[in-house]
Short mmCIF file of C-alpha atoms in Angstrom, two decimals:
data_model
loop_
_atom_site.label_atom_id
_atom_site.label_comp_id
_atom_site.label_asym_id
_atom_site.label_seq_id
_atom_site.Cartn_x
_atom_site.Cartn_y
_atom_site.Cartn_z
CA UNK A 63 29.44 -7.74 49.35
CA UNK A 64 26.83 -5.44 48.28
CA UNK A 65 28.21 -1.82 47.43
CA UNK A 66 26.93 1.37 48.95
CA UNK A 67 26.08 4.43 47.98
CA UNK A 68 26.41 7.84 49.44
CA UNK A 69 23.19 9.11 51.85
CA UNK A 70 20.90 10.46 50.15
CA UNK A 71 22.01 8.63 46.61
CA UNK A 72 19.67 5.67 46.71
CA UNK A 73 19.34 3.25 42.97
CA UNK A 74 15.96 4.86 42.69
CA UNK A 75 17.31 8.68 42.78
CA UNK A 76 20.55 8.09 41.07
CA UNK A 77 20.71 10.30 38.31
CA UNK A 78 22.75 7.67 36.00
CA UNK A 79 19.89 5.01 36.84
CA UNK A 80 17.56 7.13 36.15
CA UNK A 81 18.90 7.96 32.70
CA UNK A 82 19.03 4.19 31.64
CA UNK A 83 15.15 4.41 32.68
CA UNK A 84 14.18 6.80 30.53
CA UNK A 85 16.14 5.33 27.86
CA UNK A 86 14.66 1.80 28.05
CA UNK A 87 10.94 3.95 27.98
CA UNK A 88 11.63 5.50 25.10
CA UNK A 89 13.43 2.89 23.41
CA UNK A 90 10.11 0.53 24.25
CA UNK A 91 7.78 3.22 23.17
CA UNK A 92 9.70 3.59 19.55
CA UNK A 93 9.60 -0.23 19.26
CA UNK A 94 5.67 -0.40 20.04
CA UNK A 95 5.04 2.74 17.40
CA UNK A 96 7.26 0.70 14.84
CA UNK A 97 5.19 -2.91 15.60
CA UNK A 98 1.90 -1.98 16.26
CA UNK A 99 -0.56 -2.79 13.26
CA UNK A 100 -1.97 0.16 11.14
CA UNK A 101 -5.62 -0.25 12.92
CA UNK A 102 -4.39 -0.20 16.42
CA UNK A 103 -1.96 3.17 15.77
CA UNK A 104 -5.05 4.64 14.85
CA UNK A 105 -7.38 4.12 17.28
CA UNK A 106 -4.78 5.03 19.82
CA UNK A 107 -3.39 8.46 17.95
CA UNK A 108 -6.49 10.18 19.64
CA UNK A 109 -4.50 9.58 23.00
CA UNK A 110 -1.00 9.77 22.25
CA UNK A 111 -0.64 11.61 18.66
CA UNK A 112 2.10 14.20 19.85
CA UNK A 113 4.20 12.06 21.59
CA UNK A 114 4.14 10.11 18.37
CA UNK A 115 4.30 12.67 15.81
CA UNK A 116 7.66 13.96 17.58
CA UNK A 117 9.60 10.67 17.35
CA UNK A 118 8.77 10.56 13.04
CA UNK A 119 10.73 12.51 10.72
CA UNK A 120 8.36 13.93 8.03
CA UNK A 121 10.02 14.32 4.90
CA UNK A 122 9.39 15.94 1.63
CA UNK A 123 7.69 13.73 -1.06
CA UNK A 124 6.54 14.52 -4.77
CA UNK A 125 4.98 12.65 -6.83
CA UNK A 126 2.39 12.42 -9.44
CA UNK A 127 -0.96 10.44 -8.91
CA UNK A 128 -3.91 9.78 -12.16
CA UNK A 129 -2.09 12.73 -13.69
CA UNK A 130 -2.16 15.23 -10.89
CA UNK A 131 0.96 16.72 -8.75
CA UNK A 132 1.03 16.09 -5.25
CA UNK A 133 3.77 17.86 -2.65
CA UNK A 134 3.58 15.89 0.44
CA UNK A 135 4.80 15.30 3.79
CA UNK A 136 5.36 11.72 4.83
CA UNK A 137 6.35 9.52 7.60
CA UNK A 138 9.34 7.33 6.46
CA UNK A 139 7.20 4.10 7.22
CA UNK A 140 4.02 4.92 5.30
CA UNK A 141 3.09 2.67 2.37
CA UNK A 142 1.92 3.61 -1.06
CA UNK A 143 -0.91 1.79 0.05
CA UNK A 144 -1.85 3.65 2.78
CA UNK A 145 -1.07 7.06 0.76
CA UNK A 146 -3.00 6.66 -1.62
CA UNK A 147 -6.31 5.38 0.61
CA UNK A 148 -5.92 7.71 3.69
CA UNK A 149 -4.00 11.06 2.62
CA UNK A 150 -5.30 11.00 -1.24
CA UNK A 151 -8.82 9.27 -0.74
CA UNK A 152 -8.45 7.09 -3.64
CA UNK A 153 -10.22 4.35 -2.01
CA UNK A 154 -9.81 1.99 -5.41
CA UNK A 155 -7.30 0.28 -4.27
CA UNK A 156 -8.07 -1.83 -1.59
CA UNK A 157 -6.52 -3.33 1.33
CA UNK A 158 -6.58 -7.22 0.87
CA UNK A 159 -3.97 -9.23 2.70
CA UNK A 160 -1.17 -6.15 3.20
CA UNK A 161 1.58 -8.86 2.84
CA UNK A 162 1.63 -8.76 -0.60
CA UNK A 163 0.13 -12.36 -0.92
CA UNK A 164 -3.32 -11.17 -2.53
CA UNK A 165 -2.84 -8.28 -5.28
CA UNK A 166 -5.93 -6.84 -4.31
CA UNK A 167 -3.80 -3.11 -4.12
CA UNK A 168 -1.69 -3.48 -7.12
CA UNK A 169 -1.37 -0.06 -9.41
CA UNK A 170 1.17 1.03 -11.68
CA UNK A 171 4.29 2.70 -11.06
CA UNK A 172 5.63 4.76 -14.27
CA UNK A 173 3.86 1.74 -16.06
CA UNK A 174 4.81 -0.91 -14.30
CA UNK A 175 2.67 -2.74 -11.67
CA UNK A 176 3.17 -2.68 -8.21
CA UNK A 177 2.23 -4.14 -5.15
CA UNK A 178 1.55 -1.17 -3.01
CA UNK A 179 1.21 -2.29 0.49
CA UNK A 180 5.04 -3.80 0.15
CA UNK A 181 6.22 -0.36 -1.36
CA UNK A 182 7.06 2.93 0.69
CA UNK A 183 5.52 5.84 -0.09
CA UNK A 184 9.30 7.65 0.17
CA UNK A 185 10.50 5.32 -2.68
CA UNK A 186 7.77 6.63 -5.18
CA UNK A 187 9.77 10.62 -5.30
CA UNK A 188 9.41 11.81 -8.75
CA UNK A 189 6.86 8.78 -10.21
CA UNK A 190 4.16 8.88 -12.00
CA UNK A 191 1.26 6.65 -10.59
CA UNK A 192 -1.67 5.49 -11.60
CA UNK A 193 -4.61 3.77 -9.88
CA UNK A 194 -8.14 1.98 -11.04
CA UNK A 195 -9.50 5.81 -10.37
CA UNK A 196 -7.34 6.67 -13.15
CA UNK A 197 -7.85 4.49 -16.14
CA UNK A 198 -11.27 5.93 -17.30
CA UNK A 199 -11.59 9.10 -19.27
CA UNK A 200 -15.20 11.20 -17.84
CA UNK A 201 -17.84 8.61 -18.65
CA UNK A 202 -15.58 6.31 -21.10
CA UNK A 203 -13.92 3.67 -19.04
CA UNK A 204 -10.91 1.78 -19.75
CA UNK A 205 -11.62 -1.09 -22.27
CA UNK A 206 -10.40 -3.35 -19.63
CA UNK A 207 -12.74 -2.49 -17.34
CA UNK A 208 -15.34 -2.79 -19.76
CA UNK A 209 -14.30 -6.32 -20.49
CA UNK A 210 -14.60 -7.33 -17.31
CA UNK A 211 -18.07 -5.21 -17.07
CA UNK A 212 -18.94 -7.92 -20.44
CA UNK A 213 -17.76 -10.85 -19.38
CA UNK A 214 -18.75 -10.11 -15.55
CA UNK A 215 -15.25 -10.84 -14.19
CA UNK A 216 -16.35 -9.75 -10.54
CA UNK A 217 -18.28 -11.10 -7.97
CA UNK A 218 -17.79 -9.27 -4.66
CA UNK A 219 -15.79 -6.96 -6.69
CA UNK A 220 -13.18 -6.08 -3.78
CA UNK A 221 -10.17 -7.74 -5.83
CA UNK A 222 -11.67 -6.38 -9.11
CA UNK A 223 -9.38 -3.05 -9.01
CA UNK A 224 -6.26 -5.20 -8.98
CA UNK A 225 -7.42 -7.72 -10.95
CA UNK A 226 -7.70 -4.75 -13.82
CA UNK A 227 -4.41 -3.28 -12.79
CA UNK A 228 -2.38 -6.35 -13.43
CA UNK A 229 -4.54 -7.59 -16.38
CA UNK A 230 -3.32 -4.29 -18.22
CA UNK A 231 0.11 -4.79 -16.87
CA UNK A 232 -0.01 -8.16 -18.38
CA UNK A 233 -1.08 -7.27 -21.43
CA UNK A 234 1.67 -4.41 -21.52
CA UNK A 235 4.32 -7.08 -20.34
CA UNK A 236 3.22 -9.13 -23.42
CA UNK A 237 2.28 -11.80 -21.52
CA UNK A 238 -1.44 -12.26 -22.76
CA UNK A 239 -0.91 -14.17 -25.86
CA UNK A 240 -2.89 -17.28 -24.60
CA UNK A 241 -5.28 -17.96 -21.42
CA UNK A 242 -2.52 -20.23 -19.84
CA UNK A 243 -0.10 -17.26 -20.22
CA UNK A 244 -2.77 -15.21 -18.57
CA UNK A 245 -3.12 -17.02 -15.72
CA UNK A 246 0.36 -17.84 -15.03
CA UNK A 247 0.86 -13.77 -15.52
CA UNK A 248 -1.81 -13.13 -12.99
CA UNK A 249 -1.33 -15.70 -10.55
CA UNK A 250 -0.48 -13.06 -7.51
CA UNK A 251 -3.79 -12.13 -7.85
CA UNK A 252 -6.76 -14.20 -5.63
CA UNK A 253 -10.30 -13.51 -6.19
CA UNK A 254 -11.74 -15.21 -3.19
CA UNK A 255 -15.14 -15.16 -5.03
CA UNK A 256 -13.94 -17.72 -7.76
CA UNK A 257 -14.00 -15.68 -11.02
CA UNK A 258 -11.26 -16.57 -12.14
CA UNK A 259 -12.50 -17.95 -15.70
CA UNK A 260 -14.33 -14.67 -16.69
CA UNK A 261 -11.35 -12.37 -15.45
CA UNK A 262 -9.08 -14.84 -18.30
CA UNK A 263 -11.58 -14.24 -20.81
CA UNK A 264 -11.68 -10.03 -20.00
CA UNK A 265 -8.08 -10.41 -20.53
CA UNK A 266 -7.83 -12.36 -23.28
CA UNK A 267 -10.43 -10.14 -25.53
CA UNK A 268 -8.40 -6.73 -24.48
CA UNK A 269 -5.28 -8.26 -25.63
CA UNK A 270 -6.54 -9.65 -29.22
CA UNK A 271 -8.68 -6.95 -29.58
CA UNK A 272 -5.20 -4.69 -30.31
CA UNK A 273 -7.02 -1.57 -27.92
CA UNK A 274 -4.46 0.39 -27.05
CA UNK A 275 -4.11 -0.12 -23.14
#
């Protein structure tokens, strides 16, 4: 037997209905905010930027980037990636696959090399990063990036900044003493343009060349 409520007290103007309502809406709309791809959060912001801005915690984030200090405030969510391309402009590192399948936006963490569309922004407090932008000194580039320059280890060139990123990292890693170890080494990174054979040979010249890298 259906239950009834008071006059006046209907399941549309019940006050504890209506609270489960607005909890499933904003529930759904934190769930679509968290989902939705990059792209589409940005076309939309134009419409709904406030509503969004008030459901993100900005927090405090300080790091160092090519050499500069940067004090920041960041959505939890935000990438490295996405830091360093749309709140720093450094454009270098690109935006392949953002799955961390391509290497296309590797750059180095206190030395190390990272894939930066896997890595939040938040995790990076207190590092020291650098990115293709900052491997050349004025007019004298890196000699890794010269290498590849010589032995035209680019086609497209869109993979090229990560390419050089991990090619130094491998080096670093000492994992450059032959072209198998090379490739092995640099295997996370695709160049969709096929270049693979001049990128080992870039690599192989830094690394018995002794240049400090």
């Amino acid at each position: 037997m259906a239950s009834k409520l008071p006059p006046g007290n209907s399941a549309e103007n019940n006050p504890a209905h209506e609270g489960r309502r607005s909890f499933i809406k904003k529930a759904s709309l934190l769930a679509a905010l968290a989902a939705a791809p990059p792209g589409l959060v940005k076309a939309a912001e134009s419409d709904w930027d406030e509503k969004a801005a008030a459901f993100f915690e900005q927090v405090p984030l300080s790091i160092e980037v090519n050499g500069i200090a940067h004090r920041l405030s960041v959505e939890p969510r935000v990438t490295l990636l996405d830091l360093l391309r749309e709140q720093l402009a450094l454009t270098g590192t690109k935006k392949g696959c953002d799955h961390g399948q391509c290497g296309a936006c590797t750059v180095h963490v206190d030395g190390r090399r990272v894939l930066s569309c896997l890595s939040l922004a938040v995790m990076q407090n207190g590092k020291k990063i650098t990115t293709i932008e900052g491997l050349a000194t004025g007019d004298n580039l890196h000699p890794m990036q010269e290498a590849f320059i010589r032995h035209d280890g680019f086609q497209c060139g869109y993979c090229t900044p990560g390419q050089i990123m991990s090619g130094i990292a491998c080096i670093r890693e000492g994992h450059a003493a032959s072209e198998d170890q090379v490739r092995e080494y640099m295997s996370g990174n695709i160049c969709r343009c096929g270049a693979y054979p001049n990128i080992v040979k870039a690599i192989t010249e830094v690394a018995k060349g002794g240049q400090k890298v």
